[in-house]
Amino acid sequence: MKPQVLIIAPLLPGQMAQLEAAYDLHRLDKAADKAAFLAEVGPQIDAAVTVGSVGFTRAQAEALPKCKIVSTSSVGYDKIDLAACAAHGIAVTNTPDVLTDDVADTALMLLLAAARQLPQGEAHVRTGAWAKKGQMPLTMALKGKTLGVVGLGRIGQAIADRAEAFGMAIAYSGRSPKDVPYAYYPTPEALAAEADVIVAAAAGGPETKGLVSRAALEALGPKGIFVNIARGSVVDEAALIELLQSGKLGAAGLDVFENEPNPDPAFVTLENAVLYPHHASGTVETREAMSQLVVDNIAAHFAGQPLPTPVPLPKVAA
Ligand code: 8YV
C-alpha cells in the first residue's frame, strides 16, 4: 500500500503530479465538510502538505494519529502548531533559501516604489495630471540613506546586500549582535531613531508580535519609510495606519498584513502606502522550487533519509 498523504493546501501542478504518482492523496483542500473528511481519512494519514498561509493546527495533529511529517511550502511556519507537532511526534519541514532572493527583491521593489512614489507617478501619467499640473513633486533618493533591518536572518542579509548596492548604509536590530560590519541596536525603536528606512524581516509568531512598535514607527518620522516583507503581526498595524494617515510616518511598502486576504480597509485609502498581496515569493521559479522542496522532504521521510530542511521543534515536557 502506498503512503497516505493529506493535502491541506496544494503545491504547484508539476509537484502535485509527483505526489500523485508516488502516494495516495487525500484532498482536504477540496473537501466540502473538512471535519467529516478528517474524521474519515485522518486515522490512515502518514504525511501532510500545507502552505504558510494555511498552516497546521493542533486539532489536525490530533486527528492524524499516524502522521509523522508535515511539510509546508513556506519559509515561515507561524501558522503551524509546533508544540502540537512535537507532542505527537510529527516532524515539520519548511522551504528556506529557495525564496530568499525573490523576497529580498520584493523588499527593494517596495522600498523603491515608496521612496520614489511609483504609484503617485503612475497616476500622474495615467490621469493627465502631468500635462495639466506639470512635474510631480520631488521624491527621496536611497543613496546615502540608512536602512535598518529588523531581523538580520537570511532574508534580512539579502536585503542588506541589495541596499548596499543602492548606496545605503546598513544597521540592524535583533536578539543579539552578529559578526557583520553593520551597526547593531538592541531594539527596533533604537534602530529606527538612527535609520531613514526600516524593513521588517523577522520571523512571524508570538515572539515577534508587535515587534515594530508605535514608538519605532514614530522614531522613523515624517520622512521615514517602513517596509514589511515578514508578517503583518510583526508591526503594530493600528499605529502604522494612524501614523501614515497623519503624516507622522512618511510612507510604507507592505507585502504582508493582519487579517489576510482582507486587510484593514484603511490601507487602500493611504496614498503613501505601496501595497502588495503577500506575493514576495510569488514567481513561477521560486514557487516551483518551494513546491519541489516539499516533495523532496516528503520523499526523504518515506525513504528513511535525513530531512533536507527540518524545522527545530520545541522540547516535549517529560
Ligand atoms: C508563502 C511566505 O508563499 O514563505 C513564506 O513564509 O510567507 C510565502 O513565501 C506563503 O506563506 C504561502 O502561503
Tab-separated table of C-alpha atoms and ligand atoms in Angstrom:
chain	number	residue	atom	x	y	z
A	1	MET	CA	0.000	0.000	0.000
A	2	LYS	CA	1.291	3.472	-0.901
A	3	PRO	CA	1.837	6.039	1.853
A	4	GLN	CA	-1.277	8.108	2.517
A	5	VAL	CA	-0.707	11.868	2.162
A	6	LEU	CA	-3.142	14.579	3.234
A	7	ILE	CA	-3.202	17.694	1.064
A	8	ILE	CA	-4.199	20.567	3.364
A	9	ALA	CA	-3.165	23.070	0.678
A	10	PRO	CA	-1.825	22.108	-2.770
A	11	LEU	CA	1.574	22.560	-4.370
A	12	LEU	CA	2.099	23.634	-7.995
A	13	PRO	CA	0.765	21.188	-10.627
A	14	GLY	CA	4.147	19.702	-11.512
A	15	GLN	CA	4.810	18.758	-7.906
A	16	MET	CA	1.252	17.590	-7.292
A	17	ALA	CA	1.761	15.179	-10.194
A	18	GLN	CA	4.861	13.812	-8.460
A	19	LEU	CA	2.891	13.314	-5.234
A	20	GLU	CA	0.022	11.646	-7.119
A	21	ALA	CA	2.438	9.190	-8.752
A	22	ALA	CA	4.152	8.213	-5.504
A	23	TYR	CA	1.374	8.306	-2.881
A	24	ASP	CA	-2.359	8.045	-2.306
A	25	LEU	CA	-3.504	11.628	-1.881
A	26	HIS	CA	-6.411	12.792	0.230
A	27	ARG	CA	-7.571	16.300	-0.745
A	28	LEU	CA	-8.660	18.089	2.398
A	29	ASP	CA	-8.324	21.327	0.416
A	30	LYS	CA	-11.221	20.231	-1.795
A	31	ALA	CA	-13.421	18.703	0.908
A	32	ALA	CA	-16.797	20.407	1.457
A	33	ASP	CA	-17.032	19.146	5.056
A	34	LYS	CA	-13.441	19.238	6.271
A	35	ALA	CA	-14.231	17.974	9.771
A	36	ALA	CA	-16.089	14.944	8.382
A	37	PHE	CA	-13.349	14.338	5.825
A	38	LEU	CA	-10.642	14.403	8.515
A	39	ALA	CA	-12.650	12.063	10.738
A	40	GLU	CA	-12.936	9.605	7.840
A	41	VAL	CA	-9.386	9.651	6.436
A	42	GLY	CA	-7.382	11.051	9.369
A	43	PRO	CA	-6.533	7.702	11.004
A	44	GLN	CA	-4.766	6.442	7.840
A	45	ILE	CA	-2.683	9.544	7.043
A	46	ASP	CA	1.120	9.202	7.082
A	47	ALA	CA	2.129	12.726	5.972
A	48	ALA	CA	0.583	16.148	5.323
A	49	VAL	CA	1.319	19.007	2.916
A	50	THR	CA	0.393	22.633	3.570
A	51	VAL	CA	1.419	26.236	2.820
A	52	GLY	CA	2.351	29.132	5.071
A	53	SER	CA	-0.969	30.965	4.886
A	54	VAL	CA	-2.908	27.827	5.880
A	55	GLY	CA	-0.601	26.096	8.365
A	56	PHE	CA	-1.304	23.022	10.540
A	57	THR	CA	-3.331	23.085	13.753
A	58	ARG	CA	-3.345	21.139	16.999
A	59	ALA	CA	-6.766	19.729	16.074
A	60	GLN	CA	-5.330	18.425	12.806
A	61	ALA	CA	-2.367	16.855	14.651
A	62	GLU	CA	-4.816	15.113	16.967
A	63	ALA	CA	-6.932	13.912	14.017
A	64	LEU	CA	-3.892	12.295	12.331
A	65	PRO	CA	-2.583	9.699	14.816
A	66	LYS	CA	-0.306	8.017	12.244
A	67	CYS	CA	1.060	11.221	10.671
A	68	LYS	CA	4.835	11.594	11.040
A	69	ILE	CA	5.615	14.663	8.921
A	70	VAL	CA	4.063	17.971	7.895
A	71	SER	CA	5.811	19.788	5.065
A	72	THR	CA	4.953	23.432	4.341
A	73	SER	CA	5.641	25.333	1.135
A	74	SER	CA	6.824	28.422	3.008
A	75	VAL	CA	9.805	29.581	4.999
A	76	GLY	CA	7.525	30.881	7.740
A	77	TYR	CA	5.778	28.385	9.996
A	78	ASP	CA	3.955	30.712	12.371
A	79	LYS	CA	0.641	29.046	11.491
A	80	ILE	CA	1.964	25.574	12.327
A	81	ASP	CA	1.408	24.442	15.934
A	82	LEU	CA	4.961	23.273	16.613
A	83	ALA	CA	4.186	22.274	20.196
A	84	ALA	CA	1.380	20.009	18.971
A	85	CYS	CA	3.683	18.510	16.313
A	86	ALA	CA	6.370	17.863	18.940
A	87	ALA	CA	3.835	16.293	21.305
A	88	HIS	CA	2.541	13.989	18.543
A	89	GLY	CA	5.944	13.058	17.121
A	90	ILE	CA	5.310	14.902	13.850
A	91	ALA	CA	8.382	16.288	12.054
A	92	VAL	CA	7.965	19.672	10.353
A	93	THR	CA	9.815	20.930	7.272
A	94	ASN	CA	9.753	24.324	5.543
A	95	THR	CA	11.279	25.878	2.400
A	96	PRO	CA	14.098	28.288	3.342
A	97	ASP	CA	16.783	29.648	0.969
A	98	VAL	CA	14.987	28.933	-2.326
A	99	LEU	CA	12.824	32.035	-1.823
A	100	THR	CA	15.395	34.373	-0.234
A	101	ASP	CA	16.274	36.288	-3.399
A	102	ASP	CA	12.706	36.906	-4.567
A	103	VAL	CA	11.640	38.080	-1.110
A	104	ALA	CA	14.658	40.379	-0.836
A	105	ASP	CA	13.981	41.694	-4.345
A	106	THR	CA	10.415	42.447	-3.278
A	107	ALA	CA	11.621	44.403	-0.249
A	108	LEU	CA	13.720	46.624	-2.510
A	109	MET	CA	10.870	46.896	-5.018
A	110	LEU	CA	8.537	48.116	-2.251
A	111	LEU	CA	11.195	50.464	-0.867
A	112	LEU	CA	11.931	52.000	-4.259
A	113	ALA	CA	8.222	52.305	-5.073
A	114	ALA	CA	7.592	54.061	-1.743
A	115	ALA	CA	10.669	56.288	-1.840
A	116	ARG	CA	10.262	57.309	-5.490
A	117	GLN	CA	6.446	57.348	-5.256
A	118	LEU	CA	5.829	54.958	-8.153
A	119	PRO	CA	2.032	54.710	-7.581
A	120	GLN	CA	1.748	58.506	-7.489
A	121	GLY	CA	3.927	58.833	-10.584
A	122	GLU	CA	1.867	56.305	-12.487
A	123	ALA	CA	-1.311	58.199	-11.554
A	124	HIS	CA	0.356	61.453	-12.637
A	125	VAL	CA	0.753	59.983	-16.129
A	126	ARG	CA	-2.485	57.999	-16.369
A	127	THR	CA	-4.755	60.841	-15.151
A	128	GLY	CA	-3.264	63.507	-17.416
A	129	ALA	CA	-2.080	65.465	-14.367
A	130	TRP	CA	1.388	65.637	-15.899
A	131	ALA	CA	0.120	67.800	-18.764
A	132	LYS	CA	-2.273	69.786	-16.568
A	133	LYS	CA	-0.094	70.282	-13.491
A	134	GLY	CA	3.443	69.735	-14.763
A	135	GLN	CA	6.114	67.761	-12.908
A	136	MET	CA	5.137	65.582	-9.922
A	137	PRO	CA	6.668	66.512	-6.516
A	138	LEU	CA	10.293	65.603	-5.892
A	139	THR	CA	10.868	62.286	-4.110
A	140	MET	CA	13.538	60.638	-1.891
A	141	ALA	CA	16.836	59.111	-3.056
A	142	LEU	CA	18.043	55.883	-1.452
A	143	LYS	CA	21.756	56.659	-1.918
A	144	GLY	CA	23.288	57.901	1.320
A	145	LYS	CA	20.339	56.876	3.461
A	146	THR	CA	20.467	54.324	6.297
A	147	LEU	CA	18.449	51.108	6.060
A	148	GLY	CA	17.627	49.464	9.392
A	149	VAL	CA	16.934	45.718	9.152
A	150	VAL	CA	14.702	44.288	11.897
A	151	GLY	CA	15.796	40.644	11.944
A	152	LEU	CA	19.086	40.038	10.119
A	153	GLY	CA	18.454	36.456	9.078
A	154	ARG	CA	18.983	35.014	5.591
A	155	ILE	CA	16.353	37.275	4.026
A	156	GLY	CA	17.435	40.302	6.092
A	157	GLN	CA	21.027	39.816	4.971
A	158	ALA	CA	19.950	39.519	1.305
A	159	ILE	CA	18.026	42.782	1.683
A	160	ALA	CA	21.100	44.450	3.230
A	161	ASP	CA	23.262	43.230	0.327
A	162	ARG	CA	20.857	44.789	-2.176
A	163	ALA	CA	20.502	48.041	-0.247
A	164	GLU	CA	24.292	48.438	-0.074
A	165	ALA	CA	24.353	48.172	-3.867
A	166	PHE	CA	21.967	51.153	-3.890
A	167	GLY	CA	24.463	53.153	-1.791
A	168	MET	CA	22.652	52.725	1.531
A	169	ALA	CA	24.316	52.297	4.916
A	170	ILE	CA	23.085	49.287	6.908
A	171	ALA	CA	22.136	48.949	10.573
A	172	TYR	CA	20.125	46.205	12.248
A	173	SER	CA	18.344	45.046	15.369
A	174	GLY	CA	17.832	41.558	16.703
A	175	ARG	CA	18.085	39.347	19.791
A	176	SER	CA	21.880	39.604	19.792
A	177	PRO	CA	24.719	41.171	17.776
A	178	LYS	CA	26.104	39.236	14.783
A	179	ASP	CA	29.585	39.171	13.235
A	180	VAL	CA	28.658	41.638	10.480
A	181	PRO	CA	30.028	45.097	9.541
A	182	TYR	CA	26.810	46.914	10.476
A	183	ALA	CA	25.743	48.974	13.491
A	184	TYR	CA	23.715	46.882	15.962
A	185	TYR	CA	20.812	48.162	18.033
A	186	PRO	CA	19.049	46.055	20.674
A	187	THR	CA	15.550	47.228	19.749
A	188	PRO	CA	13.648	48.397	16.649
A	189	GLU	CA	12.965	51.663	18.475
A	190	ALA	CA	16.677	52.364	18.899
A	191	LEU	CA	17.305	51.277	15.308
A	192	ALA	CA	14.531	53.477	13.886
A	193	ALA	CA	15.934	56.532	15.648
A	194	GLU	CA	19.120	56.132	13.571
A	195	ALA	CA	17.598	54.955	10.264
A	196	ASP	CA	15.759	56.560	7.351
A	197	VAL	CA	14.083	53.275	6.436
A	198	ILE	CA	13.368	50.154	8.448
A	199	VAL	CA	12.449	46.820	6.920
A	200	ALA	CA	10.797	44.097	8.969
A	201	ALA	CA	12.438	40.763	8.066
A	202	ALA	CA	11.952	38.895	11.356
A	203	ALA	CA	10.139	35.553	11.534
A	204	GLY	CA	6.443	35.774	12.420
A	205	GLY	CA	4.952	34.234	15.544
A	206	PRO	CA	4.147	35.045	19.187
A	207	GLU	CA	7.737	36.120	19.976
A	208	THR	CA	7.715	38.912	17.371
A	209	LYS	CA	4.111	40.105	17.662
A	210	GLY	CA	4.166	43.914	17.629
A	211	LEU	CA	7.969	43.942	17.490
A	212	VAL	CA	7.904	47.106	15.372
A	213	SER	CA	6.033	49.286	17.823
A	214	ARG	CA	4.315	52.655	17.599
A	215	ALA	CA	7.434	54.152	19.190
A	216	ALA	CA	9.631	52.654	16.461
A	217	LEU	CA	7.376	53.972	13.703
A	218	GLU	CA	7.278	57.426	15.359
A	219	ALA	CA	11.078	57.377	15.604
A	220	LEU	CA	11.218	56.868	11.809
A	221	GLY	CA	9.362	60.147	11.464
A	222	PRO	CA	7.562	62.058	8.688
A	223	LYS	CA	10.291	61.356	6.137
A	224	GLY	CA	10.786	57.755	7.250
A	225	ILE	CA	9.729	54.650	5.320
A	226	PHE	CA	8.615	51.298	6.778
A	227	VAL	CA	8.812	48.141	4.646
A	228	ASN	CA	7.309	44.811	5.737
A	229	ILE	CA	8.041	41.509	3.974
A	230	ALA	CA	7.816	39.470	7.213
A	231	ARG	CA	4.346	39.081	8.697
A	232	GLY	CA	1.578	41.535	9.456
A	233	SER	CA	1.801	40.502	13.111
A	234	VAL	CA	5.343	41.883	13.385
A	235	VAL	CA	4.146	45.521	13.378
A	236	ASP	CA	1.620	47.493	15.467
A	237	GLU	CA	-0.746	47.767	12.497
A	238	ALA	CA	-3.177	50.222	14.120
A	239	ALA	CA	-0.288	52.557	14.852
A	240	LEU	CA	1.068	52.089	11.313
A	241	ILE	CA	-2.242	53.130	9.769
A	242	GLU	CA	-2.713	56.085	12.140
A	243	LEU	CA	0.825	57.430	11.603
A	244	LEU	CA	0.576	57.086	7.815
A	245	GLN	CA	-2.810	58.859	7.877
A	246	SER	CA	-1.446	61.733	9.976
A	247	GLY	CA	1.820	62.012	8.025
A	248	LYS	CA	3.839	61.298	11.166
A	249	LEU	CA	5.277	58.374	9.187
A	250	GLY	CA	6.327	59.240	5.644
A	251	ALA	CA	5.457	56.097	3.686
A	252	ALA	CA	5.236	52.331	3.783
A	253	GLY	CA	5.818	49.416	1.412
A	254	LEU	CA	3.792	46.426	2.598
A	255	ASP	CA	3.666	42.824	1.369
A	256	VAL	CA	2.020	41.436	4.497
A	257	PHE	CA	-0.918	42.401	6.697
A	258	GLU	CA	-3.017	41.262	9.607
A	259	ASN	CA	-6.258	39.516	8.505
A	260	GLU	CA	-5.043	38.404	5.058
A	261	PRO	CA	-6.576	38.282	2.433
A	262	ASN	CA	-8.877	41.012	3.801
A	263	PRO	CA	-6.505	43.622	5.260
A	264	ASP	CA	-7.782	46.676	7.117
A	265	PRO	CA	-9.747	48.727	4.524
A	266	ALA	CA	-7.919	51.850	5.706
A	267	PHE	CA	-4.856	50.709	3.757
A	268	VAL	CA	-6.467	51.287	0.362
A	269	THR	CA	-7.177	54.914	1.328
A	270	LEU	CA	-3.496	55.611	2.021
A	271	GLU	CA	-1.707	57.314	-0.892
A	272	ASN	CA	1.617	56.931	0.967
A	273	ALA	CA	1.395	53.145	1.213
A	274	VAL	CA	2.541	50.784	-1.550
A	275	LEU	CA	0.526	47.579	-1.213
A	276	TYR	CA	1.351	44.044	-2.397
A	277	PRO	CA	-0.769	40.911	-1.706
A	278	HIS	CA	1.709	38.725	0.230
A	279	HIS	CA	3.383	37.795	-3.016
A	280	ALA	CA	7.081	38.245	-2.282
A	281	SER	CA	7.843	34.629	-3.202
A	282	GLY	CA	5.189	34.628	-5.914
A	283	THR	CA	7.243	33.849	-9.002
A	284	VAL	CA	6.993	30.703	-11.122
A	285	GLU	CA	10.629	29.893	-10.491
A	286	THR	CA	10.546	30.286	-6.727
A	287	ARG	CA	7.177	28.653	-6.102
A	288	GLU	CA	8.285	25.650	-8.191
A	289	ALA	CA	11.470	25.422	-6.125
A	290	MET	CA	9.435	25.661	-2.897
A	291	SER	CA	6.977	23.020	-4.100
A	292	GLN	CA	9.841	20.737	-5.115
A	293	LEU	CA	11.467	21.110	-1.706
A	294	VAL	CA	8.219	19.936	-0.108
A	295	VAL	CA	8.177	16.884	-2.400
A	296	ASP	CA	11.832	16.196	-1.598
A	297	ASN	CA	11.223	16.411	2.163
A	298	ILE	CA	8.292	14.011	1.980
A	299	ALA	CA	10.296	11.612	-0.205
A	300	ALA	CA	13.269	11.734	2.185
A	301	HIS	CA	10.955	10.934	5.083
A	302	PHE	CA	9.488	7.852	3.449
A	303	ALA	CA	12.953	6.735	2.293
A	304	GLY	CA	14.208	6.949	5.871
A	305	GLN	CA	16.753	9.584	4.877
A	306	PRO	CA	17.616	12.862	6.684
A	307	LEU	CA	15.079	15.608	6.007
A	308	PRO	CA	16.560	18.372	3.754
A	309	THR	CA	15.019	21.305	5.646
A	310	PRO	CA	13.680	20.328	9.086
A	311	VAL	CA	12.210	22.912	11.450
A	312	PRO	CA	13.530	22.717	15.041
A	313	LEU	CA	10.703	21.612	17.361
A	314	PRO	CA	10.229	22.611	20.998
A	315	LYS	CA	11.191	20.012	23.598
A	316	VAL	CA	8.271	17.933	24.818
A	317	ALA	CA	7.687	18.260	28.564
A	318	ALA	CA	8.602	14.922	30.219
B	1	8YV	C1	4.484	31.805	1.171
B	1	8YV	C2	5.632	33.134	2.884
B	1	8YV	O1	4.279	31.746	-0.191
B	1	8YV	O2	7.389	31.594	2.721
B	1	8YV	C3	6.651	32.249	3.490
B	1	8YV	O3	6.727	32.239	4.742
B	1	8YV	O4	5.065	33.958	3.543
B	1	8YV	C4	5.336	32.986	1.443
B	1	8YV	O5	6.541	32.835	0.736
B	1	8YV	C5	3.117	31.880	1.800
B	1	8YV	O6	3.225	31.765	3.175
B	1	8YV	C6	2.261	30.754	1.207
B	1	8YV	O7	1.025	30.726	1.838
